[in-house]
mmCIF file of C-alpha atoms in Angstrom:
data_model
loop_
_atom_site.group_PDB
_atom_site.id
_atom_site.type_symbol
_atom_site.label_atom_id
_atom_site.label_comp_id
_atom_site.label_asym_id
_atom_site.label_seq_id
_atom_site.Cartn_x
_atom_site.Cartn_y
_atom_site.Cartn_z
ATOM 1 C CA MET Q 1 -59.080 90.750 -69.584
ATOM 2 C CA GLN Q 2 -58.888 89.118 -72.958
ATOM 3 C CA ILE Q 3 -62.063 87.113 -72.278
ATOM 4 C CA LEU Q 4 -63.960 90.173 -71.374
ATOM 5 C CA LEU Q 5 -62.909 91.990 -74.515
ATOM 6 C CA ALA Q 6 -63.599 89.059 -76.830
ATOM 7 C CA PRO Q 7 -67.508 89.806 -77.057
ATOM 8 C CA PHE Q 8 -66.856 93.368 -78.039
ATOM 9 C CA THR Q 9 -64.596 92.223 -80.931
ATOM 10 C CA VAL Q 10 -66.802 89.399 -82.170
ATOM 11 C CA LEU Q 11 -70.090 91.378 -82.014
ATOM 12 C CA PRO Q 12 -68.991 94.170 -84.492
ATOM 13 C CA PHE Q 13 -67.369 91.387 -86.726
ATOM 14 C CA HIS Q 14 -70.607 89.421 -86.887
ATOM 15 C CA LEU Q 15 -72.769 92.543 -87.272
ATOM 16 C CA ALA Q 16 -70.740 93.693 -90.209
ATOM 17 C CA ARG Q 17 -71.121 90.286 -91.861
ATOM 18 C CA SER Q 18 -74.940 90.615 -91.193
ATOM 19 C CA LEU Q 19 -75.091 94.031 -92.658
ATOM 20 C CA HIS Q 20 -73.095 92.721 -95.684
ATOM 21 C CA SER Q 21 -75.595 89.926 -96.141
ATOM 22 C CA LEU Q 22 -78.494 92.341 -95.880
ATOM 23 C CA GLY Q 23 -77.035 94.555 -98.503
ATOM 24 C CA ASN Q 24 -76.902 91.514 -100.730
ATOM 25 C CA SER Q 25 -80.485 90.839 -100.210
ATOM 26 C CA TYR Q 26 -81.456 94.469 -101.057
ATOM 27 C CA ARG Q 27 -79.167 94.195 -104.059
ATOM 28 C CA ARG Q 28 -81.011 91.046 -105.241
ATOM 29 C CA LEU Q 29 -84.292 92.898 -104.991
ATOM 30 C CA GLY Q 30 -83.061 95.737 -106.987
ATOM 31 C CA ARG Q 31 -83.153 98.063 -103.915
ATOM 32 C CA HIS Q 32 -79.837 99.708 -104.725
ATOM 33 C CA GLU Q 33 -79.733 102.686 -102.331
ATOM 34 C CA GLU Q 34 -80.623 100.377 -99.337
ATOM 35 C CA ALA Q 35 -77.937 97.949 -100.497
ATOM 36 C CA LEU Q 36 -75.332 100.704 -100.591
ATOM 37 C CA VAL Q 37 -76.285 101.972 -97.093
ATOM 38 C CA ASN Q 38 -75.898 98.516 -95.613
ATOM 39 C CA TYR Q 39 -72.540 97.829 -97.381
ATOM 40 C CA GLU Q 40 -71.245 101.241 -95.976
ATOM 41 C CA ARG Q 41 -72.423 100.393 -92.467
ATOM 42 C CA ALA Q 42 -70.756 97.019 -92.698
ATOM 43 C CA ILE Q 43 -67.485 98.860 -93.844
ATOM 44 C CA SER Q 44 -67.603 101.342 -90.947
ATOM 45 C CA LEU Q 45 -67.693 98.426 -88.505
ATOM 46 C CA SER Q 46 -64.976 96.432 -90.372
ATOM 47 C CA GLU Q 47 -62.529 99.290 -90.756
ATOM 48 C CA PRO Q 48 -61.561 99.447 -86.978
ATOM 49 C CA LEU Q 49 -61.205 95.784 -86.838
ATOM 50 C CA ALA Q 50 -59.049 95.569 -89.981
ATOM 51 C CA ARG Q 51 -56.666 98.062 -88.525
ATOM 52 C CA ASP Q 52 -56.090 96.346 -85.257
ATOM 53 C CA GLN Q 53 -57.003 92.639 -85.676
ATOM 54 C CA SER Q 54 -56.158 89.679 -87.840
ATOM 55 C CA ARG Q 55 -56.145 88.949 -91.605
ATOM 56 C CA ILE Q 56 -59.765 87.719 -91.737
ATOM 57 C CA TYR Q 57 -61.038 91.174 -90.794
ATOM 58 C CA LYS Q 58 -58.909 92.705 -93.631
ATOM 59 C CA LYS Q 59 -60.092 90.175 -96.099
ATOM 60 C CA ASP Q 60 -63.780 90.836 -95.202
ATOM 61 C CA LEU Q 61 -63.362 94.526 -95.528
ATOM 62 C CA ALA Q 62 -61.697 94.131 -98.876
ATOM 63 C CA VAL Q 63 -64.563 91.927 -100.158
ATOM 64 C CA THR Q 64 -67.267 94.469 -99.063
ATOM 65 C CA LEU Q 65 -65.389 97.356 -100.545
ATOM 66 C CA TYR Q 66 -65.119 95.485 -103.829
ATOM 67 C CA ILE Q 67 -68.752 94.577 -103.923
ATOM 68 C CA LEU Q 68 -69.706 98.251 -102.881
ATOM 69 C CA SER Q 69 -67.515 99.584 -105.778
ATOM 70 C CA HIS Q 70 -69.108 97.099 -108.149
ATOM 71 C CA LYS Q 71 -72.492 98.417 -107.195
ATOM 72 C CA HIS Q 72 -71.546 102.055 -107.519
ATOM 73 C CA TYR Q 73 -70.131 101.136 -110.977
ATOM 74 C CA GLU Q 74 -73.333 99.457 -112.067
ATOM 75 C CA LEU Q 75 -75.150 102.711 -111.035
ATOM 76 C CA ASN Q 76 -72.567 104.955 -112.881
ATOM 77 C CA HIS Q 77 -71.351 106.476 -109.513
ATOM 78 C CA CYS Q 78 -67.985 106.861 -111.154
ATOM 79 C CA ASN Q 79 -65.951 108.623 -108.351
ATOM 80 C CA ASP Q 80 -67.438 106.518 -105.490
ATOM 81 C CA ALA Q 81 -66.873 103.339 -107.439
ATOM 82 C CA LEU Q 82 -63.151 104.208 -108.035
ATOM 83 C CA GLU Q 83 -62.568 105.277 -104.334
ATOM 84 C CA SER Q 84 -64.010 101.947 -103.062
ATOM 85 C CA ALA Q 85 -62.172 99.913 -105.739
ATOM 86 C CA GLN Q 86 -58.834 101.498 -104.825
ATOM 87 C CA GLN Q 87 -59.389 100.873 -101.109
ATOM 88 C CA SER Q 88 -60.097 97.260 -101.769
ATOM 89 C CA LEU Q 89 -57.016 96.911 -104.012
ATOM 90 C CA ASP Q 90 -54.842 98.462 -101.441
ATOM 91 C CA ILE Q 91 -55.903 95.836 -98.907
ATOM 92 C CA TYR Q 92 -55.310 93.004 -101.289
ATOM 93 C CA ARG Q 93 -51.950 94.222 -102.150
ATOM 94 C CA GLU Q 94 -51.194 94.210 -98.339
ATOM 95 C CA LEU Q 95 -52.492 90.743 -98.000
ATOM 96 C CA ALA Q 96 -50.515 89.513 -100.940
ATOM 97 C CA LEU Q 97 -47.201 90.693 -99.399
ATOM 98 C CA THR Q 98 -47.269 87.765 -96.913
ATOM 99 C CA GLN Q 99 -49.653 85.365 -98.886
ATOM 100 C CA PRO Q 100 -48.943 85.932 -102.617
ATOM 101 C CA LEU Q 101 -50.242 82.657 -103.788
ATOM 102 C CA VAL Q 102 -53.564 83.114 -101.881
ATOM 103 C CA PHE Q 103 -54.255 86.778 -102.777
ATOM 104 C CA HIS Q 104 -52.426 87.163 -106.248
ATOM 105 C CA GLY Q 105 -55.658 86.587 -108.123
ATOM 106 C CA ASP Q 106 -57.546 89.101 -105.973
ATOM 107 C CA VAL Q 107 -54.946 91.781 -106.669
ATOM 108 C CA VAL Q 108 -55.428 91.114 -110.423
ATOM 109 C CA GLU Q 109 -59.354 91.417 -110.136
ATOM 110 C CA GLY Q 110 -58.905 94.510 -108.031
ATOM 111 C CA LEU Q 111 -56.744 96.060 -110.671
ATOM 112 C CA GLU Q 112 -59.279 95.211 -113.291
ATOM 113 C CA LEU Q 113 -62.051 96.898 -111.347
ATOM 114 C CA VAL Q 114 -59.898 99.953 -110.817
ATOM 115 C CA ARG Q 115 -59.164 99.957 -114.530
ATOM 116 C CA ASP Q 116 -62.820 99.851 -115.428
ATOM 117 C CA CYS Q 117 -63.655 102.756 -112.978
ATOM 118 C CA LEU Q 118 -60.864 104.853 -114.627
ATOM 119 C CA SER Q 119 -62.085 103.964 -118.045
ATOM 120 C CA MET Q 120 -65.499 105.192 -117.085
ATOM 121 C CA LEU Q 121 -63.913 108.487 -116.048
ATOM 122 C CA SER Q 122 -61.977 108.583 -119.340
ATOM 123 C CA ARG Q 123 -58.555 108.520 -117.572
ATOM 124 C CA GLN Q 124 -56.981 106.525 -120.384
ATOM 125 C CA ALA Q 125 -53.374 107.088 -119.448
ATOM 126 C CA GLU Q 126 -53.987 105.411 -116.038
ATOM 127 C CA VAL Q 127 -55.880 102.610 -117.797
ATOM 128 C CA ASP Q 128 -52.913 101.886 -119.866
ATOM 129 C CA GLU Q 129 -50.756 101.756 -116.852
ATOM 130 C CA ILE Q 130 -52.931 99.317 -115.050
ATOM 131 C CA ASN Q 131 -53.264 97.130 -118.189
ATOM 132 C CA SER Q 132 -49.508 96.869 -118.283
ATOM 133 C CA GLU Q 133 -49.384 95.960 -114.630
ATOM 134 C CA ILE Q 134 -52.005 93.204 -115.076
ATOM 135 C CA ALA Q 135 -50.190 91.954 -118.123
ATOM 136 C CA ARG Q 136 -47.000 91.546 -115.982
ATOM 137 C CA LEU Q 137 -48.741 89.927 -113.201
ATOM 138 C CA ARG Q 138 -50.351 87.313 -115.467
ATOM 139 C CA ALA Q 139 -47.132 86.759 -117.263
ATOM 140 C CA GLY Q 140 -45.458 86.005 -113.980
ATOM 141 C CA ASP Q 141 -48.113 83.474 -112.901
ATOM 142 C CA GLU Q 142 -49.608 81.134 -115.557
ATOM 143 C CA ASN Q 143 -52.095 79.939 -113.058
ATOM 144 C CA THR Q 144 -53.635 83.357 -112.191
ATOM 145 C CA SER Q 145 -56.732 82.832 -114.282
ATOM 146 C CA SER Q 146 -57.508 79.656 -112.337
ATOM 147 C CA ARG Q 147 -57.075 81.366 -108.966
ATOM 148 C CA SER Q 148 -58.352 84.834 -109.638
ATOM 149 C CA SER Q 149 -62.037 83.830 -109.857
ATOM 150 C CA SER Q 150 -62.903 84.416 -106.225
ATOM 151 C CA LEU Q 151 -64.214 88.065 -106.417
ATOM 152 C CA HIS Q 152 -66.112 87.461 -109.692
ATOM 153 C CA ALA Q 153 -67.655 84.444 -108.060
ATOM 154 C CA VAL Q 154 -68.772 86.428 -104.994
ATOM 155 C CA ILE Q 155 -70.342 89.041 -107.304
ATOM 156 C CA GLU Q 156 -72.090 86.488 -109.412
ATOM 157 C CA SER Q 157 -73.380 84.243 -106.599
ATOM 158 C CA GLU Q 158 -74.616 87.182 -104.449
ATOM 159 C CA GLY Q 159 -76.361 88.631 -107.513
ATOM 160 C CA ARG Q 160 -77.895 85.220 -108.459
ATOM 161 C CA GLY Q 161 -81.669 85.407 -108.791
ATOM 162 C CA SER Q 162 -81.782 89.137 -108.994
ATOM 163 C CA GLY Q 163 -82.179 89.355 -112.777
ATOM 164 C CA GLU Q 164 -79.264 91.696 -112.982
ATOM 165 C CA VAL Q 165 -76.574 91.190 -115.620
ATOM 166 C CA GLU Q 166 -73.290 90.758 -113.725
ATOM 167 C CA SER Q 167 -69.796 91.273 -115.170
ATOM 168 C CA ASP Q 168 -68.828 87.663 -114.754
ATOM 169 C CA GLU Q 169 -70.201 85.178 -109.686
ATOM 170 C CA ALA Q 170 -68.772 82.796 -106.115
ATOM 171 C CA GLY Q 171 -67.458 81.273 -103.149
ATOM 172 C CA GLU Q 172 -69.084 80.960 -101.738
ATOM 173 C CA ASN Q 173 -68.479 80.569 -101.594
ATOM 174 C CA ASN Q 174 -70.270 82.110 -102.679
ATOM 175 C CA GLU Q 175 -70.151 81.312 -104.736
ATOM 176 C CA VAL Q 176 -70.807 77.025 -105.087
ATOM 177 C CA ASP Q 177 -67.913 75.300 -103.314
ATOM 178 C CA SER Q 178 -66.673 72.482 -105.666
ATOM 179 C CA SER Q 179 -66.234 70.271 -102.658
ATOM 180 C CA TYR Q 180 -69.971 70.472 -101.965
ATOM 181 C CA GLY Q 181 -70.755 68.200 -104.900
ATOM 182 C CA SER Q 182 -68.272 65.572 -103.921
ATOM 183 C CA ASP Q 183 -69.427 65.624 -100.283
ATOM 184 C CA VAL Q 184 -73.017 65.028 -101.527
ATOM 185 C CA GLU Q 185 -71.835 62.263 -103.723
ATOM 186 C CA ARG Q 186 -69.999 60.571 -100.848
ATOM 187 C CA GLU Q 187 -73.006 60.893 -98.618
ATOM 188 C CA GLN Q 188 -75.241 59.233 -101.294
ATOM 189 C CA GLU Q 189 -72.680 56.394 -101.816
ATOM 190 C CA ASP Q 190 -72.609 55.946 -97.970
ATOM 191 C CA GLU Q 191 -76.382 55.840 -97.895
ATOM 192 C CA GLY Q 192 -76.402 53.307 -100.799
ATOM 193 C CA ARG Q 193 -73.858 51.004 -99.015
ATOM 194 C CA GLY Q 194 -75.986 51.262 -95.759
ATOM 195 C CA GLU Q 195 -79.068 50.233 -97.579
ATOM 196 C CA GLY Q 196 -77.174 47.385 -99.340
ATOM 197 C CA MET Q 197 -75.967 46.061 -95.830
ATOM 198 C CA ARG Q 198 -79.320 46.451 -94.433
ATOM 199 C CA ALA Q 199 -80.947 44.438 -97.246
ATOM 200 C CA SER Q 200 -78.198 41.731 -96.930
ATOM 201 C CA ASP Q 201 -78.833 41.637 -93.287
ATOM 202 C CA GLY Q 202 -82.601 41.137 -93.846
ATOM 203 C CA ASP Q 203 -81.828 38.268 -96.266
ATOM 204 C CA GLU Q 204 -79.700 36.627 -93.658
ATOM 205 C CA GLU Q 205 -82.369 37.043 -91.099
ATOM 206 C CA VAL Q 206 -84.945 35.319 -93.420
ATOM 207 C CA GLU Q 207 -82.437 32.529 -94.111
ATOM 208 C CA ASP Q 208 -81.816 31.998 -90.334
ATOM 209 C CA GLY Q 209 -85.568 31.945 -89.706
ATOM 210 C CA GLY Q 210 -85.931 29.265 -92.248
ATOM 211 C CA GLY Q 211 -83.089 27.334 -90.884
ATOM 212 C CA ASN Q 212 -84.511 27.643 -87.359
ATOM 213 C CA ALA Q 213 -87.979 26.240 -88.686
ATOM 214 C CA ASN Q 214 -86.236 23.307 -90.289
ATOM 215 C CA SER Q 215 -84.289 22.452 -87.058
ATOM 216 C CA GLY Q 216 -87.549 22.717 -85.110
ATOM 217 C CA GLU Q 217 -89.064 20.040 -87.455
ATOM 218 C CA ARG Q 218 -86.106 17.716 -86.911
ATOM 219 C CA SER Q 219 -86.383 18.071 -83.212
ATOM 220 C CA ASP Q 220 -90.031 17.102 -83.246
ATOM 221 C CA GLU Q 221 -89.297 14.008 -85.337
ATOM 222 C CA GLU Q 222 -86.444 12.901 -82.939
ATOM 223 C CA MET Q 223 -88.790 13.183 -79.950
ATOM 224 C CA GLN Q 224 -91.408 11.024 -81.744
#
């Protein structure tokens, strides 16, 4: 039964990611309304999965909600921006309960986005409360700043090339993974070593060829 159900779970998950990516493409082109529609469609598919399935679905949903809120914020859709930002923050708070080191920074960034939305709505008392919470979280974790760049990185990388001015991205991501550069360097080093080995093999073959020629001459002399 689980094997039969798997495709029905995987299909909405990948479709949601495809819609998210399509939203990013429209966003880069400045086609904001189409971007919003695709983000919202991705969210409608992700929400049932996030309720019933593993952490990865919750994280994907939180990211899409965050980006949707950011886009609403850019378009001065104050209430819509706040609603999506709060939903994203709620998910990150839940994830941080079991993995605080992984999601601590995302909670801080989620709070910052909620704060900005509240500020746009002139709800200063709530802004002050959130600023106090952000300060407490940062005081309790000196490494927050180094770990809390994931969401800003996503926004920056997914908007790259669009000509838009972003608040900060990306991964990914994304968003370039720092490991990518080191992998490329290792590949180049390996290729360099391979070329050096091939060159040395070629030299040895030349030397062997010369040696064989000399031995051939000696054999002729002996026969004579």
